[in-house]
Tab-separated table of C-alpha atoms in Angstrom:
chain	number	residue	atom	x	y	z
A	7	MET	CA	-8.781	-11.506	-26.051
A	8	LYS	CA	-8.260	-10.987	-22.354
A	9	LYS	CA	-7.322	-7.508	-21.180
A	10	ASN	CA	-3.750	-7.440	-19.841
A	11	VAL	CA	-2.743	-5.908	-16.524
A	12	LEU	CA	0.943	-5.204	-15.947
A	13	LEU	CA	1.985	-5.179	-12.283
A	14	THR	CA	5.083	-3.652	-10.787
A	15	GLY	CA	5.807	-5.001	-7.317
A	16	GLY	CA	3.692	-7.982	-8.286
A	17	THR	CA	5.753	-10.495	-6.299
A	18	GLY	CA	5.247	-8.651	-3.006
A	19	PHE	CA	2.633	-9.138	-0.287
A	20	VAL	CA	-0.179	-7.146	-1.920
A	21	GLY	CA	0.930	-8.089	-5.428
A	22	LYS	CA	0.443	-11.811	-4.823
A	23	TYR	CA	-3.135	-11.337	-3.656
A	24	LEU	CA	-3.874	-8.908	-6.471
A	25	THR	CA	-2.444	-11.210	-9.137
A	26	GLN	CA	-4.811	-13.997	-8.120
A	27	LEU	CA	-7.815	-11.660	-7.975
A	28	LEU	CA	-7.110	-10.326	-11.476
A	29	ILE	CA	-6.743	-13.840	-12.868
A	30	ASP	CA	-10.008	-14.873	-11.195
A	31	GLN	CA	-11.660	-11.836	-12.809
A	32	GLY	CA	-10.585	-12.916	-16.285
A	33	PHE	CA	-7.556	-10.675	-16.881
A	34	SER	CA	-4.180	-11.799	-18.143
A	35	VAL	CA	-1.361	-10.683	-15.849
A	36	SER	CA	2.218	-9.655	-16.536
A	37	ILE	CA	4.733	-8.814	-13.812
A	38	LEU	CA	7.900	-6.729	-13.959
A	39	SER	CA	10.648	-8.326	-11.886
A	40	ARG	CA	14.282	-7.494	-11.198
A	41	SER	CA	15.302	-11.087	-11.968
A	42	LYS	CA	14.247	-13.515	-14.674
A	43	ARG	CA	11.438	-15.790	-13.557
A	44	THR	CA	9.756	-18.778	-15.136
A	45	ASN	CA	6.435	-17.975	-16.760
A	46	THR	CA	3.385	-19.858	-15.554
A	47	GLU	CA	0.105	-20.671	-17.234
A	48	ASP	CA	-1.414	-17.509	-15.774
A	49	VAL	CA	1.479	-15.045	-15.388
A	50	PHE	CA	4.134	-13.804	-17.796
A	51	TYR	CA	7.275	-12.221	-16.330
A	52	TYR	CA	9.413	-9.419	-17.749
A	53	THR	CA	12.601	-7.911	-16.361
A	54	TRP	CA	13.540	-4.347	-15.530
A	55	ASP	CA	16.298	-2.545	-13.638
A	56	VAL	CA	15.038	0.685	-12.152
A	57	GLN	CA	18.444	2.064	-11.190
A	58	LYS	CA	19.884	1.420	-14.668
A	59	GLN	CA	16.588	2.530	-16.260
A	60	THR	CA	16.330	-0.582	-18.420
A	61	ILE	CA	13.123	-2.468	-19.149
A	62	GLU	CA	11.706	-5.053	-21.518
A	63	LYS	CA	9.488	-2.584	-23.334
A	64	GLU	CA	7.095	-5.291	-24.553
A	65	ALA	CA	5.749	-5.522	-21.005
A	66	VAL	CA	4.399	-1.979	-21.273
A	67	LEU	CA	3.479	-2.024	-24.949
A	68	GLN	CA	1.190	-5.060	-24.626
A	69	ALA	CA	-0.490	-3.818	-21.427
A	70	ASP	CA	-4.000	-2.418	-21.282
A	71	TYR	CA	-3.549	-1.351	-17.659
A	72	VAL	CA	-0.578	-0.800	-15.353
A	73	ILE	CA	-0.874	-1.164	-11.580
A	74	HIS	CA	2.226	0.333	-9.994
A	75	LEU	CA	2.993	-1.151	-6.566
A	76	ALA	CA	6.803	-1.088	-6.692
A	77	GLY	CA	8.794	0.744	-4.045
A	78	ALA	CA	11.263	0.012	-1.247
A	79	ASN	CA	9.532	-1.101	1.973
A	80	ILE	CA	9.319	2.009	4.118
A	81	ALA	CA	9.343	0.012	7.389
A	82	GLU	CA	12.075	-2.495	6.542
A	83	LYS	CA	15.217	-0.593	7.609
A	84	LYS	CA	16.179	2.443	9.661
A	85	TRP	CA	15.789	5.771	7.901
A	86	THR	CA	19.399	6.638	7.241
A	87	LYS	CA	20.040	9.315	4.631
A	88	ALA	CA	20.843	6.595	2.074
A	89	ARG	CA	17.716	4.610	2.946
A	90	LYS	CA	15.516	7.690	2.590
A	91	GLU	CA	16.960	8.316	-0.850
A	92	GLU	CA	16.282	4.670	-1.773
A	93	ILE	CA	12.663	4.873	-0.556
A	94	LEU	CA	12.060	7.944	-2.687
A	95	SER	CA	14.013	6.979	-5.795
A	96	SER	CA	12.509	3.481	-5.955
A	97	ARG	CA	9.100	5.105	-6.377
A	98	GLU	CA	10.025	8.015	-8.627
A	99	LEU	CA	12.439	6.227	-10.946
A	100	SER	CA	10.205	3.199	-11.476
A	101	ALA	CA	7.289	5.351	-12.629
A	102	GLN	CA	9.704	7.431	-14.696
A	103	LEU	CA	10.861	4.283	-16.510
A	104	ILE	CA	7.305	3.312	-17.433
A	105	HIS	CA	6.595	6.905	-18.482
A	106	SER	CA	9.571	6.866	-20.850
A	107	VAL	CA	8.233	3.816	-22.726
A	108	LEU	CA	4.689	5.182	-22.899
A	109	LYS	CA	5.893	8.512	-24.254
A	110	LYS	CA	8.469	7.135	-26.706
A	111	TYR	CA	6.005	4.743	-28.354
A	112	ASP	CA	2.911	6.912	-27.865
A	113	LYS	CA	1.298	4.007	-26.005
A	114	LYS	CA	-2.152	4.694	-24.560
A	115	LEU	CA	-3.230	2.674	-21.530
A	116	ASP	CA	-6.830	2.295	-20.424
A	117	ALA	CA	-5.616	3.325	-16.965
A	118	PHE	CA	-2.508	3.756	-14.817
A	119	VAL	CA	-3.133	2.925	-11.146
A	120	SER	CA	-0.474	3.814	-8.596
A	121	ALA	CA	-0.053	2.893	-4.972
A	122	SER	CA	0.333	5.784	-2.565
A	123	ALA	CA	-0.147	6.055	1.204
A	124	ILE	CA	-2.058	7.961	3.833
A	125	GLY	CA	1.402	9.042	4.960
A	126	ILE	CA	0.872	11.944	2.554
A	127	TYR	CA	-1.014	13.641	5.407
A	128	GLY	CA	2.090	13.566	7.585
A	129	ALA	CA	3.642	11.736	10.539
A	130	PHE	CA	1.993	13.534	13.438
A	131	ASN	CA	-1.070	13.141	15.636
A	132	GLY	CA	-4.266	15.144	15.487
A	133	GLU	CA	-8.042	14.988	15.445
A	134	GLU	CA	-8.552	16.392	11.940
A	135	VAL	CA	-10.218	13.924	9.566
A	136	CYS	CA	-8.112	13.856	6.396
A	137	THR	CA	-9.899	13.728	3.058
A	138	GLU	CA	-8.304	13.564	-0.370
A	139	GLU	CA	-8.462	17.374	-0.399
A	140	THR	CA	-6.423	17.737	2.818
A	141	GLU	CA	-3.136	19.536	2.265
A	142	ALA	CA	-0.129	17.244	2.043
A	143	ALA	CA	2.458	17.460	4.817
A	144	ASN	CA	6.017	18.693	4.364
A	145	ASP	CA	7.709	16.007	6.473
A	146	PHE	CA	9.529	12.989	5.057
A	147	LEU	CA	6.445	10.823	4.616
A	148	GLY	CA	4.381	13.654	3.188
A	149	LEU	CA	7.039	14.738	0.700
A	150	THR	CA	7.753	11.139	-0.341
A	151	CYS	CA	4.080	10.534	-1.107
A	152	GLN	CA	3.786	13.855	-2.931
A	153	LYS	CA	6.676	12.966	-5.237
A	154	TRP	CA	5.309	9.429	-5.601
A	155	GLU	CA	1.962	10.797	-6.743
A	156	ALA	CA	3.575	13.452	-8.935
A	157	SER	CA	5.347	10.709	-10.884
A	158	ALA	CA	1.942	9.113	-11.495
A	159	ASP	CA	0.470	12.458	-12.529
A	160	ARG	CA	3.133	12.798	-15.220
A	161	ILE	CA	1.702	9.653	-16.775
A	162	GLY	CA	-1.721	11.242	-16.506
A	163	GLU	CA	-0.395	14.172	-18.541
A	164	LEU	CA	-0.027	11.721	-21.450
A	165	GLY	CA	-3.808	11.536	-21.624
A	166	ILE	CA	-4.087	8.364	-19.522
A	167	ARG	CA	-6.672	7.966	-16.757
A	168	THR	CA	-4.661	7.897	-13.543
A	169	VAL	CA	-5.712	6.697	-10.083
A	170	LYS	CA	-3.714	7.024	-6.846
A	171	VAL	CA	-4.621	4.670	-3.992
A	172	ARG	CA	-3.637	6.121	-0.603
A	173	THR	CA	-3.294	2.999	1.494
A	174	GLY	CA	-3.532	2.567	5.244
A	175	LEU	CA	-2.110	-0.267	7.344
A	176	VAL	CA	-2.649	-3.481	5.361
A	177	LEU	CA	-3.817	-6.588	7.235
A	178	GLY	CA	-3.534	-10.011	5.654
A	179	LYS	CA	-2.473	-13.606	6.234
A	180	ASN	CA	1.156	-14.713	6.466
A	181	ASP	CA	2.757	-11.333	5.903
A	182	GLY	CA	2.548	-7.639	6.535
A	183	PHE	CA	2.236	-5.727	9.789
A	184	LEU	CA	0.653	-8.514	11.846
A	185	ASN	CA	3.634	-10.797	11.315
A	186	LYS	CA	5.819	-8.325	13.217
A	187	LEU	CA	3.428	-8.150	16.174
A	188	THR	CA	2.164	-11.691	16.645
A	189	PRO	CA	5.289	-13.176	18.304
A	190	ILE	CA	5.040	-10.611	21.127
A	191	PHE	CA	1.280	-10.929	21.559
A	192	LYS	CA	1.434	-14.737	21.476
A	193	LEU	CA	3.648	-14.541	24.563
A	194	LYS	CA	1.087	-12.211	26.222
A	195	LEU	CA	3.677	-9.441	26.242
A	196	GLY	CA	1.930	-7.102	23.824
A	197	SER	CA	1.085	-3.539	24.760
A	198	ALA	CA	0.223	-0.179	23.250
A	199	LEU	CA	3.040	1.967	21.894
A	200	GLY	CA	3.756	5.468	23.134
A	201	SER	CA	0.588	7.299	24.091
A	202	GLY	CA	-1.561	4.689	22.340
A	203	LYS	CA	-3.758	7.539	21.093
A	204	GLN	CA	-2.235	7.634	17.590
A	205	TYR	CA	-4.743	6.611	14.924
A	206	MET	CA	-4.159	3.479	12.834
A	207	PRO	CA	-6.314	3.549	9.682
A	208	TRP	CA	-6.281	-0.030	8.407
A	209	ILE	CA	-7.578	-2.093	5.503
A	210	SER	CA	-7.687	-5.814	4.741
A	211	VAL	CA	-5.523	-6.913	1.841
A	212	ASN	CA	-8.638	-8.327	0.199
A	213	ASP	CA	-10.476	-4.994	0.262
A	214	LEU	CA	-7.355	-3.190	-0.938
A	215	CYS	CA	-7.078	-5.518	-3.933
A	216	ARG	CA	-10.769	-4.987	-4.659
A	217	ILE	CA	-10.114	-1.231	-4.769
A	218	TYR	CA	-7.336	-1.781	-7.312
A	219	LEU	CA	-9.718	-3.933	-9.340
A	220	GLU	CA	-12.359	-1.196	-9.135
A	221	ALA	CA	-9.788	1.338	-10.342
A	222	VAL	CA	-9.136	-0.839	-13.384
A	223	LYS	CA	-12.766	-1.553	-14.218
A	224	ASN	CA	-14.466	1.731	-13.292
A	225	PRO	CA	-13.788	4.556	-15.791
A	226	GLN	CA	-15.195	7.054	-13.276
A	227	MET	CA	-12.267	6.536	-10.943
A	228	GLN	CA	-9.629	9.211	-11.366
A	229	GLY	CA	-7.318	10.995	-8.958
A	230	ALA	CA	-6.604	10.129	-5.311
A	231	TYR	CA	-8.632	7.848	-3.037
A	232	ASN	CA	-8.099	6.989	0.621
A	233	ALA	CA	-8.044	3.204	1.053
A	234	ALA	CA	-8.642	2.634	4.758
A	235	ILE	CA	-11.453	1.833	7.170
A	236	ASP	CA	-12.450	5.075	8.883
A	237	ASP	CA	-13.420	3.548	12.255
A	238	ASN	CA	-10.943	5.702	14.238
A	239	THR	CA	-8.916	2.712	15.463
A	240	THR	CA	-6.073	3.840	17.709
A	241	ASN	CA	-2.897	1.994	18.604
A	242	ALA	CA	-4.346	1.242	22.045
A	243	SER	CA	-7.603	-0.189	20.661
A	244	PHE	CA	-5.710	-2.149	18.003
A	245	SER	CA	-3.411	-3.642	20.656
A	246	LYS	CA	-6.396	-4.463	22.872
A	247	THR	CA	-8.093	-6.248	19.960
A	248	LEU	CA	-5.002	-8.276	19.113
A	249	ALA	CA	-4.634	-9.348	22.750
A	250	LYS	CA	-8.319	-10.341	22.830
A	251	VAL	CA	-7.847	-12.537	19.759
A	252	TYR	CA	-5.055	-14.327	21.646
A	253	GLY	CA	-7.314	-14.747	24.670
A	254	TYR	CA	-6.055	-12.273	27.262
A	255	LYS	CA	-6.262	-8.685	28.423
A	256	ILE	CA	-3.261	-6.391	28.143
A	257	TRP	CA	-1.548	-6.176	31.506
A	258	LEU	CA	1.697	-4.403	30.667
A	259	PRO	CA	2.042	-0.603	30.617
A	260	HIS	CA	2.474	1.214	27.318
A	261	VAL	CA	5.916	0.946	25.746
A	262	PRO	CA	7.494	4.379	26.320
A	263	ALA	CA	8.044	6.454	23.201
A	264	PHE	CA	11.695	7.120	24.056
A	265	LEU	CA	12.467	3.388	24.004
A	266	ILE	CA	10.866	2.986	20.595
A	267	LYS	CA	12.872	5.952	19.313
A	268	MET	CA	16.069	4.412	20.680
A	269	VAL	CA	15.413	1.214	18.725
A	270	LEU	CA	13.931	2.599	15.503
A	271	GLY	CA	15.364	6.099	15.263
A	272	GLU	CA	13.340	8.447	13.069
A	273	MET	CA	11.363	5.480	11.717
A	274	ALA	CA	9.599	5.375	15.115
A	275	LEU	CA	7.257	7.968	13.621
A	276	LEU	CA	5.572	5.125	11.747
A	277	VAL	CA	4.231	3.637	14.985
A	278	LEU	CA	4.071	6.678	17.266
A	279	THR	CA	1.997	8.886	14.972
A	280	GLY	CA	-1.165	8.463	12.927
A	281	ARG	CA	-3.900	10.535	11.284
A	282	ARG	CA	-7.639	10.055	10.997
A	283	VAL	CA	-8.850	9.599	7.427
A	284	SER	CA	-12.154	9.538	5.582
A	285	SER	CA	-12.995	6.911	2.969
A	286	ASP	CA	-16.196	8.665	1.858
A	287	LYS	CA	-14.874	9.365	-1.636
A	288	ILE	CA	-14.440	5.709	-2.580
A	289	LYS	CA	-17.762	4.815	-0.934
A	290	GLN	CA	-19.554	7.461	-2.991
A	291	LEU	CA	-18.594	5.477	-6.096
A	292	GLY	CA	-20.583	2.565	-4.721
A	293	PHE	CA	-17.614	0.641	-3.312
A	294	HIS	CA	-18.421	-1.390	-0.185
A	295	PHE	CA	-15.752	-2.616	2.210
A	296	ARG	CA	-16.271	-6.275	3.063
A	297	ASN	CA	-13.948	-6.296	6.072
A	298	GLU	CA	-14.921	-3.434	8.363
A	299	ASN	CA	-14.761	-5.178	11.742
A	300	LEU	CA	-11.214	-5.134	13.118
A	301	GLU	CA	-11.548	-8.124	15.434
A	302	GLU	CA	-13.142	-10.309	12.748
A	303	THR	CA	-10.465	-9.287	10.246
A	304	VAL	CA	-7.610	-10.028	12.657
A	305	ARG	CA	-9.138	-13.412	13.512
A	306	VAL	CA	-9.298	-14.339	9.823
A	307	CYS	CA	-5.708	-13.183	9.284
A	308	LEU	CA	-4.466	-15.238	12.218
A	309	ASP	CA	-6.823	-18.226	11.698
A	310	LYS	CA	-8.303	-17.687	15.155
C-alpha cells in the first residue's frame, strides 16, 4: 500500500509542484479543497469549509502525513483590518479543523508538516543573520507566523512529529513573485525598490518541494527550519539580475519608498524590508539545495 499524503492548499502554486513530486516519489495524494473537484487517477479530492469548520473527516483519517499549505495569500490584497484578520484566521482555523479530527478520533499521523515564513523574524531591515533560534518579532508578520506555528505545535502536542518550514521568496515558472515583476522588466523599466538594501532570501519552488518531501521521509526532522538560500541577495542585486536576464542594465533610479507606500499601504513592508537568514540547520541534516545560483534559477523560471 502506498503511503498517503493529505495536502491543504494543494491546488495553489507550491501545491501543484508538490503534488507531482509526491506522486513521482510513490505516494498517494489527497487534497482538501473548498469546492468539489473530479478525482483523477493520481489525486483524490475532499471538501472542507474552514470558516464553517466542516470537513470530510475521511481525508484526515486515511492520511499517513499531512502537509499544511493553506492560507490566504499575504501579498494579494491591501492589509485592511479585515484582510489582516483573514490572513491570520485562514491559517489558524484550518489547522484547528485538522486538529479537531485528529483529537476526536485519536488519529496518529507519521508527521504533520506546516508551511510558515521567514516573516516570523519581522518586517524590518538589519544585518543580523536569523537562525531558527532567533526571537520572533512582534509586528504583524511576526505575530501572524507565531500564531501559524503555534497552531501546528498544538498538533505536535498530540504526539505527532511536527515540522514547520519557514519559507523565503519562492521562485518558479508561470506563477509566484516573478510573474508580478516580469512585465515591468520586459519593458526595461525595472528598478530597485526603496533603498534596495533590503535582503530577499529566496528559494526555487523545486527545492522548497524537496524540503517538504524530506520532512515527510526523514524522521529526524522536527521543529522549525529556514527554507531559503542564504546568499545575502538584496532587492538591488535581485533587480540587477532580473534586468541582466532580459538583456539590459538598470538605468532608472530606485523607486522611492513613499511611492510604494502610497500604492500598497502597510503591505509595502513586504518589498521594502527583509532579513538575512541562515539555512545551516536544514543543511546539517544532509539536505543540498540544487538551485543556489540566482541568475541560473531566474533564467530557468523565465525560459531564458
